[in-house]
Coordinates of C-alpha atoms and ligand atoms in Angstrom, one line a residue:
X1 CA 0.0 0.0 0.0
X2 CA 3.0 1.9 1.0
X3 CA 3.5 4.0 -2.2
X4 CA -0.1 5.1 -3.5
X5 CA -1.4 5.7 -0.3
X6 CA 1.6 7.7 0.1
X7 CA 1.2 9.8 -2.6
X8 CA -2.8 10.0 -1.6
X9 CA -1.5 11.8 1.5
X10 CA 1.3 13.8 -0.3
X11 CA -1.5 14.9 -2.5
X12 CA -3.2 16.1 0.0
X13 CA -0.4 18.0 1.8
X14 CA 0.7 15.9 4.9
X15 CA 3.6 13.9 3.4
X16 CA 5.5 15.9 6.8
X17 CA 3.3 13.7 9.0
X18 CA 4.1 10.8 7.6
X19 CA 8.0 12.0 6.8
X20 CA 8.4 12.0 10.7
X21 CA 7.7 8.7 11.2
X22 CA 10.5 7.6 9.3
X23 CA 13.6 8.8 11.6
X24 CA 15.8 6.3 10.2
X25 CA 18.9 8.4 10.9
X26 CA 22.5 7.1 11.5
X27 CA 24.2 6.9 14.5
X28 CA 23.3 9.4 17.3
X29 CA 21.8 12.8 16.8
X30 CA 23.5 16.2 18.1
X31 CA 21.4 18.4 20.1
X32 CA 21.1 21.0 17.4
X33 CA 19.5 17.9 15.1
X34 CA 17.1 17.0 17.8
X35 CA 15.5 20.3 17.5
X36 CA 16.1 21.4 13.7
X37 CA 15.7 17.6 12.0
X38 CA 12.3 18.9 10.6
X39 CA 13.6 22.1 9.2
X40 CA 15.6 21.7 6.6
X41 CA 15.4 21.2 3.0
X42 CA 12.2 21.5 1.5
X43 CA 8.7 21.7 3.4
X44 CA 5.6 20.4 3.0
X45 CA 2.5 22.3 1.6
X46 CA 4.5 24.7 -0.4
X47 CA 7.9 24.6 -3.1
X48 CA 10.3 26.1 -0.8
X49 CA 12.9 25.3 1.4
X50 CA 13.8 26.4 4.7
X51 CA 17.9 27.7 3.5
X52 CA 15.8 30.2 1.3
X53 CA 13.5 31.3 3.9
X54 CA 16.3 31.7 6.2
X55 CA 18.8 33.8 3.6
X56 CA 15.7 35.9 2.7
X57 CA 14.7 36.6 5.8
X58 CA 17.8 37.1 7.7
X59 CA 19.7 39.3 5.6
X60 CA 17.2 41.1 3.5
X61 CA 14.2 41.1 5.7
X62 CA 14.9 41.4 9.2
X63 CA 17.0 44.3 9.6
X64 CA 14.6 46.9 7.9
X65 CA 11.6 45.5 9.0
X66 CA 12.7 46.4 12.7
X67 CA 13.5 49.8 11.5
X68 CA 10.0 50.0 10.3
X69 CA 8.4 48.5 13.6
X70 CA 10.4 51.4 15.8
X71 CA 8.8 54.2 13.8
X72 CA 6.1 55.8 15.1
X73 CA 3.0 55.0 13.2
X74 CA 3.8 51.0 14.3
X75 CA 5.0 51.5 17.9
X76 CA 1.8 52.9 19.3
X77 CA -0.9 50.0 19.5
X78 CA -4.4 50.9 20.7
X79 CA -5.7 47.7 23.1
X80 CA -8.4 46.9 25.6
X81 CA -6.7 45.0 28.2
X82 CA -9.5 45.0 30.3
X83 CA -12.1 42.8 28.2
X84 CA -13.8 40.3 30.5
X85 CA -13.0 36.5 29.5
X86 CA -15.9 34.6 28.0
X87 CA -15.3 31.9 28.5
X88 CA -14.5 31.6 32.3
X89 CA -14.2 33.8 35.5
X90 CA -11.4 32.2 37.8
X91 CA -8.8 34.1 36.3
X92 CA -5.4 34.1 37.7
X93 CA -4.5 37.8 37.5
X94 CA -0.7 37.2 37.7
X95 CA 0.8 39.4 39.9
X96 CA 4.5 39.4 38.2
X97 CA 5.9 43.0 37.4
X98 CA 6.8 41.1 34.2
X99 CA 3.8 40.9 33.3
X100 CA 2.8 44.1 34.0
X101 CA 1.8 46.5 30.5
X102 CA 2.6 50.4 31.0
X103 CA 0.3 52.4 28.6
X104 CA 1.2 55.1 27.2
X105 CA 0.4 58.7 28.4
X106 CA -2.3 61.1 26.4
X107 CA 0.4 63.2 25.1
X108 CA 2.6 60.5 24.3
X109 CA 1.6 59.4 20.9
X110 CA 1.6 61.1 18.2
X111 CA -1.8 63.6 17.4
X112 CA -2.4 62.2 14.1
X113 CA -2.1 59.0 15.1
X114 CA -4.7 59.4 18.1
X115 CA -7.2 61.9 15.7
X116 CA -8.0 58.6 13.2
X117 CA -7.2 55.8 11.2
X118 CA -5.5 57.9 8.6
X119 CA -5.9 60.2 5.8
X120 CA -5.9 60.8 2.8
X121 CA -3.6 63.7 1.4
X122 CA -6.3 66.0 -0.4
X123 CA -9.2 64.3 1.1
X124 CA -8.1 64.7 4.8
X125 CA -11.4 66.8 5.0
X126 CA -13.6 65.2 3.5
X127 CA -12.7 61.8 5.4
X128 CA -12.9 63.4 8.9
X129 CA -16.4 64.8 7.4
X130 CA -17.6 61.0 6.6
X131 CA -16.1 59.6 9.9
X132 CA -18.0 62.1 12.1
X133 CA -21.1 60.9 9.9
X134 CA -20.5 57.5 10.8
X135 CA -20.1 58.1 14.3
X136 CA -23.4 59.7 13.8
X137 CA -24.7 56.9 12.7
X138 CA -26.4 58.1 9.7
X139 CA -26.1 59.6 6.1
X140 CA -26.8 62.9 7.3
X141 CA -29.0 64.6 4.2
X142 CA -27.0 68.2 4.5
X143 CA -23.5 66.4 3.5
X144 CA -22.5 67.2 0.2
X145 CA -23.4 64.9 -2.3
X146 CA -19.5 63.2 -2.6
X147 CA -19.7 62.7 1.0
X148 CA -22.6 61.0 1.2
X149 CA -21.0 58.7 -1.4
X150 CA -18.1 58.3 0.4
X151 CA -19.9 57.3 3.7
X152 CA -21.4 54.9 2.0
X153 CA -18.1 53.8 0.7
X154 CA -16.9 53.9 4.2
X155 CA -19.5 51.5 6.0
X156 CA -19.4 49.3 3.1
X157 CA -15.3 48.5 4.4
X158 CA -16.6 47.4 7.8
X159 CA -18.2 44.4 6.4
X160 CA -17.6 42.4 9.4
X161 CA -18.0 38.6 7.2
X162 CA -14.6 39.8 5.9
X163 CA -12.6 39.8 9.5
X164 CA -11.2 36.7 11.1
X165 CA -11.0 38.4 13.9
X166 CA -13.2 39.9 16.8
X167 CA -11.6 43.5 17.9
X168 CA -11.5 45.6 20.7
X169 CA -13.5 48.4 20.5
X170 CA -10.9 51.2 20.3
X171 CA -13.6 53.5 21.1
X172 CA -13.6 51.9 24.2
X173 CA -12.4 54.4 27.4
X174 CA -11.0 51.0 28.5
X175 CA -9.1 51.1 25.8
X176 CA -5.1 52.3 25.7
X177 CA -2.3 53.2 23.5
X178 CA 0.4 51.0 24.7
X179 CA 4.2 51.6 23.4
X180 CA 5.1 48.3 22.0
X181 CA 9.1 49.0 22.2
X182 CA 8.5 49.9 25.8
X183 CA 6.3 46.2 26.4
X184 CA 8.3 44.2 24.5
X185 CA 7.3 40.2 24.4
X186 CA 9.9 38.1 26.5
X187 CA 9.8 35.7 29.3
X188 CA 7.8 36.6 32.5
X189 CA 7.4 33.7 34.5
X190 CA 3.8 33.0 33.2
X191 CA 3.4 29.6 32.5
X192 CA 2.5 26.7 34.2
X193 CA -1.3 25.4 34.8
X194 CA -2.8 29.0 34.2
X195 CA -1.2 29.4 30.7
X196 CA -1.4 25.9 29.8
X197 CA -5.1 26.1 30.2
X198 CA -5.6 28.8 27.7
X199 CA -3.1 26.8 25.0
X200 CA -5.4 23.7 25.8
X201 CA -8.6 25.5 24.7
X202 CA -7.4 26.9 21.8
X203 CA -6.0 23.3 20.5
X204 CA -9.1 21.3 21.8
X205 CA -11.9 23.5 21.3
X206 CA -10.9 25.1 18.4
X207 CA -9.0 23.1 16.3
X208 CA -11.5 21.0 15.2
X209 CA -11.4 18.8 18.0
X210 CA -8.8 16.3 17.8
X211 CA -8.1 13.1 20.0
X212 CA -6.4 10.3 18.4
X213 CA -4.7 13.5 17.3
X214 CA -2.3 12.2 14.5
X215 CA -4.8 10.1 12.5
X216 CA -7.2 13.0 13.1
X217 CA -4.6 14.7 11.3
X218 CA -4.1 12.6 8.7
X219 CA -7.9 12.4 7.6
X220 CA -8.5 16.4 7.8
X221 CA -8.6 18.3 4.5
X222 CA -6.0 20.5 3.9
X223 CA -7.8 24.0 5.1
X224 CA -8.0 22.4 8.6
X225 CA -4.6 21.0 8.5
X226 CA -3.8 24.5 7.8
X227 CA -5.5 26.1 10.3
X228 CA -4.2 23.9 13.4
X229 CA -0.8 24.4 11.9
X230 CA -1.1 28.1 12.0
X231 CA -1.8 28.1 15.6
X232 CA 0.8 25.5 16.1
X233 CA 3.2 27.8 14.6
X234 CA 2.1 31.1 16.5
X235 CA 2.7 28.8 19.8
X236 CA 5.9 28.3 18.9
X237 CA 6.9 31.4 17.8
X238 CA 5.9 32.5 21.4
X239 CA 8.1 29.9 23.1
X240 CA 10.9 30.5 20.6
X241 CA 11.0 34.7 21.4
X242 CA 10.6 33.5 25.3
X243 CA 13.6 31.5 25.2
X244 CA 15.5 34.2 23.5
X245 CA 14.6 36.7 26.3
X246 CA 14.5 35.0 29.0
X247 CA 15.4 36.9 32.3
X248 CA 18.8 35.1 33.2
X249 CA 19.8 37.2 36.5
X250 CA 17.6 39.4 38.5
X251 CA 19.5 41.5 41.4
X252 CA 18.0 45.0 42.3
X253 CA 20.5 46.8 40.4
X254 CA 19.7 45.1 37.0
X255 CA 17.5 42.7 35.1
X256 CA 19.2 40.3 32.6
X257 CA 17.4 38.9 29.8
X258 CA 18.6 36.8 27.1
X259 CA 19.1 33.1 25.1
X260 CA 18.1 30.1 27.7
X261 CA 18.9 26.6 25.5
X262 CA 18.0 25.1 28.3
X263 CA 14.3 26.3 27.9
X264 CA 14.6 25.9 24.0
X265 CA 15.4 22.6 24.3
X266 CA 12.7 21.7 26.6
X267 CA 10.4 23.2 24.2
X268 CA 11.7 22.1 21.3
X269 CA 13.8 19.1 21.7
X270 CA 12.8 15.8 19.5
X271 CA 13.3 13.2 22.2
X272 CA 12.0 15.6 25.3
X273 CA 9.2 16.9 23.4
X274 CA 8.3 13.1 22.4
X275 CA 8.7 14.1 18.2
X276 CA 6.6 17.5 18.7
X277 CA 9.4 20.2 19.0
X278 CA 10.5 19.7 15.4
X279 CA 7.1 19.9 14.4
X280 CA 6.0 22.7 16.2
X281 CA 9.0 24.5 14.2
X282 CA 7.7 23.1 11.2
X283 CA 4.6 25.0 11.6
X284 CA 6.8 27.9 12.3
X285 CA 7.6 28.1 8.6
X286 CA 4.2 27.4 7.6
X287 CA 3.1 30.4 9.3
X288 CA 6.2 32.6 8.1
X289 CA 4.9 31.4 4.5
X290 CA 1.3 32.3 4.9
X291 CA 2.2 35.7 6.3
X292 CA 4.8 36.5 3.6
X293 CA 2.4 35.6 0.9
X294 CA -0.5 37.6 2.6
X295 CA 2.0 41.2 3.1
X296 CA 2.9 40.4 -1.4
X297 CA -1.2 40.3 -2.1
X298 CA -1.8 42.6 -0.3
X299 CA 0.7 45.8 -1.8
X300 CA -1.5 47.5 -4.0
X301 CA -3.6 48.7 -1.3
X302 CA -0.4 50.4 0.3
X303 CA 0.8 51.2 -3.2
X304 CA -2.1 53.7 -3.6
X305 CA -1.2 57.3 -3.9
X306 CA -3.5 58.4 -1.0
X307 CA -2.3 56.2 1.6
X308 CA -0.4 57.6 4.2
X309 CA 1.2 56.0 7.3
X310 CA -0.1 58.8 9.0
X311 CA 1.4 60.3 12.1
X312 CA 0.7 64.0 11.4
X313 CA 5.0 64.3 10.9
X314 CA 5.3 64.8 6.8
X315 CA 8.6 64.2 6.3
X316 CA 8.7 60.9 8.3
X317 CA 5.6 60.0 7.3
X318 CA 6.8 59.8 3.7
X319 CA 9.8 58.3 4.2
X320 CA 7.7 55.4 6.4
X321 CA 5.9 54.7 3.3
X322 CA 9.0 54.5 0.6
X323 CA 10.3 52.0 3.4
X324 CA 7.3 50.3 3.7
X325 CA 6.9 50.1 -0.2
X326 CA 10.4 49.1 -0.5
X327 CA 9.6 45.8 2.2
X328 CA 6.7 44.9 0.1
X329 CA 8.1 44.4 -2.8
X330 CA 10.9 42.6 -1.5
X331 CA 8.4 40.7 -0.7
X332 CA 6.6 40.3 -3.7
X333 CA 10.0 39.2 -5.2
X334 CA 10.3 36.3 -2.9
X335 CA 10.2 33.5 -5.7
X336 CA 8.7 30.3 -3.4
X337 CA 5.3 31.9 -2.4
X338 CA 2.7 29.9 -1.0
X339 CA -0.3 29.1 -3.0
X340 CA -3.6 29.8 -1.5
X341 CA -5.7 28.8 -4.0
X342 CA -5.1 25.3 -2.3
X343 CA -7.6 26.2 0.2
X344 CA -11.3 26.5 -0.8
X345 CA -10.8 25.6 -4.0
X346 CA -13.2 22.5 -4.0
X347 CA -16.7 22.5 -4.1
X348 CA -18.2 25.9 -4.4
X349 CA -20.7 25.2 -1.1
X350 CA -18.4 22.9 0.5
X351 CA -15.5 25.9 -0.2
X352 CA -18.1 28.4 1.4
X353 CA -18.4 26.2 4.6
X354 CA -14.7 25.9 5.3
X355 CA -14.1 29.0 5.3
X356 CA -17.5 30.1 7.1
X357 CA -16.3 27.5 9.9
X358 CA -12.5 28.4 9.9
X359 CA -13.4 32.0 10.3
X360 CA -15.1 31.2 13.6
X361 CA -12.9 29.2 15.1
X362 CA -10.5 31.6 14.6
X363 CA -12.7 34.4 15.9
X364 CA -13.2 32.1 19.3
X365 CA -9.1 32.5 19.0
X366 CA -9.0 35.6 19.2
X367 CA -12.0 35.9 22.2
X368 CA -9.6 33.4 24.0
X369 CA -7.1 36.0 23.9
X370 CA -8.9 38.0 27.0
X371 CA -8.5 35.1 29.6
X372 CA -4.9 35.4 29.0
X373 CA -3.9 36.2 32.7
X374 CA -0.8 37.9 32.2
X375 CA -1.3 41.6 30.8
X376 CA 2.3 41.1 28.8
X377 CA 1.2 37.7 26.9
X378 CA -2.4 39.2 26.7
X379 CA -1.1 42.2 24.7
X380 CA 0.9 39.9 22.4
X381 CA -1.4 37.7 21.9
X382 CA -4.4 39.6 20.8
X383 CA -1.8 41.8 18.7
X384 CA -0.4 38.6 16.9
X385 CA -3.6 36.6 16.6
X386 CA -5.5 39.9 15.2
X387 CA -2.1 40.5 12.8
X388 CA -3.0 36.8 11.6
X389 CA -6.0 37.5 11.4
X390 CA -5.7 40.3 9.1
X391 CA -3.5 38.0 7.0
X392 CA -6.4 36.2 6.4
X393 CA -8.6 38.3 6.0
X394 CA -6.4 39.4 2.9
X395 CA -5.9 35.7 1.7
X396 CA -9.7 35.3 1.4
X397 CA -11.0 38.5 1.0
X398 CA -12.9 38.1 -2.6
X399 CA -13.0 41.8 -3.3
X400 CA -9.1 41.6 -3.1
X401 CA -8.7 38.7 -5.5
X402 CA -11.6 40.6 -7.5
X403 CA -9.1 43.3 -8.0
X404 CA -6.0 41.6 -8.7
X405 CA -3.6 42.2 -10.2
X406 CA -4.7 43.5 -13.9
X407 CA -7.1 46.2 -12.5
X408 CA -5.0 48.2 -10.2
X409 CA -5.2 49.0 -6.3
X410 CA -8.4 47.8 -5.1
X411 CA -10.3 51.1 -3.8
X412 CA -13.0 48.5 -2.0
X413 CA -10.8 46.7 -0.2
X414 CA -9.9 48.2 3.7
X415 CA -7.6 48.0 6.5
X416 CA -7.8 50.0 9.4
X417 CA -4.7 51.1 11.5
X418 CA -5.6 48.8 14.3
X419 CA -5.2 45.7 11.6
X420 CA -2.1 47.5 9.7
X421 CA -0.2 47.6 12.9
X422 CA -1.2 44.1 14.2
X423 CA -0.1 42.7 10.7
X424 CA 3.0 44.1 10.6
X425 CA 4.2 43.5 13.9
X426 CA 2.6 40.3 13.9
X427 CA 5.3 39.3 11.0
X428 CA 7.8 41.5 12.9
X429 CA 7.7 38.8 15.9
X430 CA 7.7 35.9 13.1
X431 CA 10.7 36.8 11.5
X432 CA 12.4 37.5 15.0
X433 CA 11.5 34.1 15.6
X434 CA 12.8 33.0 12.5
X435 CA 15.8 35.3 13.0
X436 CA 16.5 33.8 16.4
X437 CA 16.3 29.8 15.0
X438 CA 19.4 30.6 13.7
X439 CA 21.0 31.7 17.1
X440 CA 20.1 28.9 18.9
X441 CA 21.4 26.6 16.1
X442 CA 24.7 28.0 16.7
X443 CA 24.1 27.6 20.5
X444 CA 23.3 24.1 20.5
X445 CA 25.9 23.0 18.5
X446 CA 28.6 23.8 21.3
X447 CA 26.7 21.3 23.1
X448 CA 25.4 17.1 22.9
Ligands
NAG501 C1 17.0 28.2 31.8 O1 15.8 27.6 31.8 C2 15.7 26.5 32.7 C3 14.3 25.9 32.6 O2 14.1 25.5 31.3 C4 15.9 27.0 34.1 O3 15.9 25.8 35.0 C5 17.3 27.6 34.2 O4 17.5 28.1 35.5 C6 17.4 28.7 33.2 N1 18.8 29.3 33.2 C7 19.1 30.5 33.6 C8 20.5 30.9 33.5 O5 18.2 31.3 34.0
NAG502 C1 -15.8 28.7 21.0 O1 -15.3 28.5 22.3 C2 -16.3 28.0 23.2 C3 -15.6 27.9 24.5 O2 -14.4 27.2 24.5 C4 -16.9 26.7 22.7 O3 -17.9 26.3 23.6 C5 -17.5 26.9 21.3 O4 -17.9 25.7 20.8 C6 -16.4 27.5 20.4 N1 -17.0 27.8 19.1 C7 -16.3 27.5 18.0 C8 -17.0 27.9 16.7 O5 -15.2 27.1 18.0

């Protein structure tokens, strides 16, 4: 049966599952190979291989996508930290001064950052007309005709069936600015029953339910294959940036924080992790892909003349964008993209259903996000899962692909700030990750 059945599988996309059965190396491993066997070479569901991913990002990527994160317009994320859980009430607010999140003062950030999403250039006007309309609630008859039309334009964006996510109301007065350079995501002692509760749900109650987990796996179509990869991935890019900054010495005078193999290895390990390390690494790339391929469709909506990454500074502002512009199409030159029209491409109905049910599960994701008990891994979280979120919602969105590529920037398709941000530093902590697998490959080779 061995070799159709094989290519049934490969067909479908989980040739890795059945790849890792087959550890048939020589002689015994190092403890770089425990971790890394998975990643290297060529990976499943997609043409590329990791040495690519790894030049690419590294050397071309990396670097000026931290320069972008530091400027202003993506430093400055507006959260509600104070959301009640949904799902439960015994939370364990964890008292840790690491986990503690300081928002940001009122005169802090930036006045056109605070005044709205952003603006248009020569429409600045008219769009602060429309969004005081909205706020209104109503197409208010003495508008000017274009207004009105533009309001109408306006709500038409916040078609909620497009988001994967469920946002914080940043109208919210519970609702903050927080400095993300100043709150950055490292280790803070949360873990334990409390956070492995909130990992739990997220796999069991949202990932399609799986017990006899592998050959679960192995029956699932490819979209919800995907999808519990994705949040495989996201958890280990979380354990990967907490082993890279993890606080090493603590006296009064100083807080240390840096690379714990140790912890990486417990994470990640083949033989401690019982085989799910490597995989959980694996998924890493699969999430690296699917947010690289969402930041290259998605460049003609930045690449439109009237966007601005507004801050109210014009000078930086512009410069922001030509960086910004310049990342993308890097980007968009990245020759092993992912293919997306792999997922609901079957049946039309079936297609719809998929995605109907991969949207809410994703959405419950993101709700999840609010029992987090530390403040710190709450902020990341909702940032990262609402930045993968937004990559979604650019995969899928149909009035994207309706406007691609031949007809130009796509004038129906929307992000707000909120989800510009997210997606951005989303990737940001991605590539760090990705960034920081090569450090700890160097690490663990000085050891067995
Ligand atoms: C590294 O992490 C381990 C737990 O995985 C911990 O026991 C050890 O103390 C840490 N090392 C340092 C230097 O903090
Ligand atoms: C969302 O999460 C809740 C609580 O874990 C669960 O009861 C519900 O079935 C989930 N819904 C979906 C669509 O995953």
């Amino acid at each position: 049966m061995g070799r159709s059945w094989g290519f049934l599988v490969g067909l479908l996309g989980a040739a890795w599952l059945l790849r890792s059965g087959d550890g048939g190396q020589q002689g015994p491993e190092t403890a770089a190979q425990r971790c890394f066997c998975q990643v290297s070479g060529y990976l499943d569901d997609c043409t590329c291989d990791v040495e690519t991913i790894d030049r690419f990002n590294n050397y071309r990527l990396f670097p000026r996508l931290q320069k972008l994160l530091e400027s202003d317009y993506f430093r400055y994320y507006k959260v509600n930290l104070k959301r009640p859980c949904p799902f439960w009430n015994d939370i364990n607010q964890c008292g840790r001064r690491d986990c503690a999140v300081k928002p940001c003062h009122s005169d802090e950030v930036p006045d056109g950052i605070k005044s709205a999403s952003y603006k248009y250039s020569e429409e600045a006007n008219l769009i602060e007309e429309c969004e005081q309309a909205e706020r209104l609630g109503a197409v208010d008859e003495s508008l000017s005709e274009e207004t009105q039309k533009a309001v109408l334009q306006w709500t038409k964006h916040d078609d909620s069936s497009d988001s994967f996510c469920e946002v914080d109301d940043i109208q919210s007065p519970d609702a903050e600015y927080v400095d993300l350079l100043l709150n950055p995501e490292r280790y803070t002692g949360y873990k334990g029953p409390d956070a492995w509760k909130i990992w739990n749900v997220i796999y069991e109650e949202n990932c399609f339910k799986y017990n006899t987990f592998y050959s679960w796996l192995e029956g699932l179509c490819v979209e919800k294959r995907a999808f519990y990869r994705l949040i495989s991935g996201l958890h280990a890019s979380i354990n990967v940036h907490l082993s890279a900054r993890y606080l090493l010495k603590e006296t009064w005078l100083e807080k240390k924080w840096g690379h714990n193999v140790t912890e990486f290895q417990q994470r990640f390990d083949g033989i401690l992790t019982e085989g799910e390390g490597p995989r959980r690494l694996k998924n890493l790339y699969f999430l690296y892909l699917i947010e690289l391929r969402a930041l290259s469709k998605v460049l003609p909506f930045f690449e439109r003349p009237d966007f601005q990454l507004f801050t109210g500074n014009k000078v930086q502002d512009a410069e922001n964008k030509m960086l910004l512009l310049e990342i993308l199409h890097d980007i968009k030159s990245f020759p092993l993209h992912f293919d997306e029209n792999s997922f609901f491409a079957g049946d039309k109905k079936e297609a719809h259903k998929l995605k109907e049910d991969f949207r809410l599960h994703f959405r419950n994701i993101s709700r999840i996000m609010d029992c987090v008990g530390c403040f710190k891994c709450r902020l990341w979280g909702k940032l990262q899962t609402q930045g993968l979120g937004t990559a979604l919602k650019i995969l899928f969105s149909e009035k994207l692909i309706a406007n691609m590529p031949e007809s130009g920037p796509s004038y129906e398709f929307y992000l707000t700030r909120q989800e510009i941000v997210s997606l951005f530093n989303a990737f940001g902590r991605i590539s760090t990750s990705v960034r920081e697998l090569e450090n700890f490959r160097n690490l663990l080779q000085n050891i067995h």
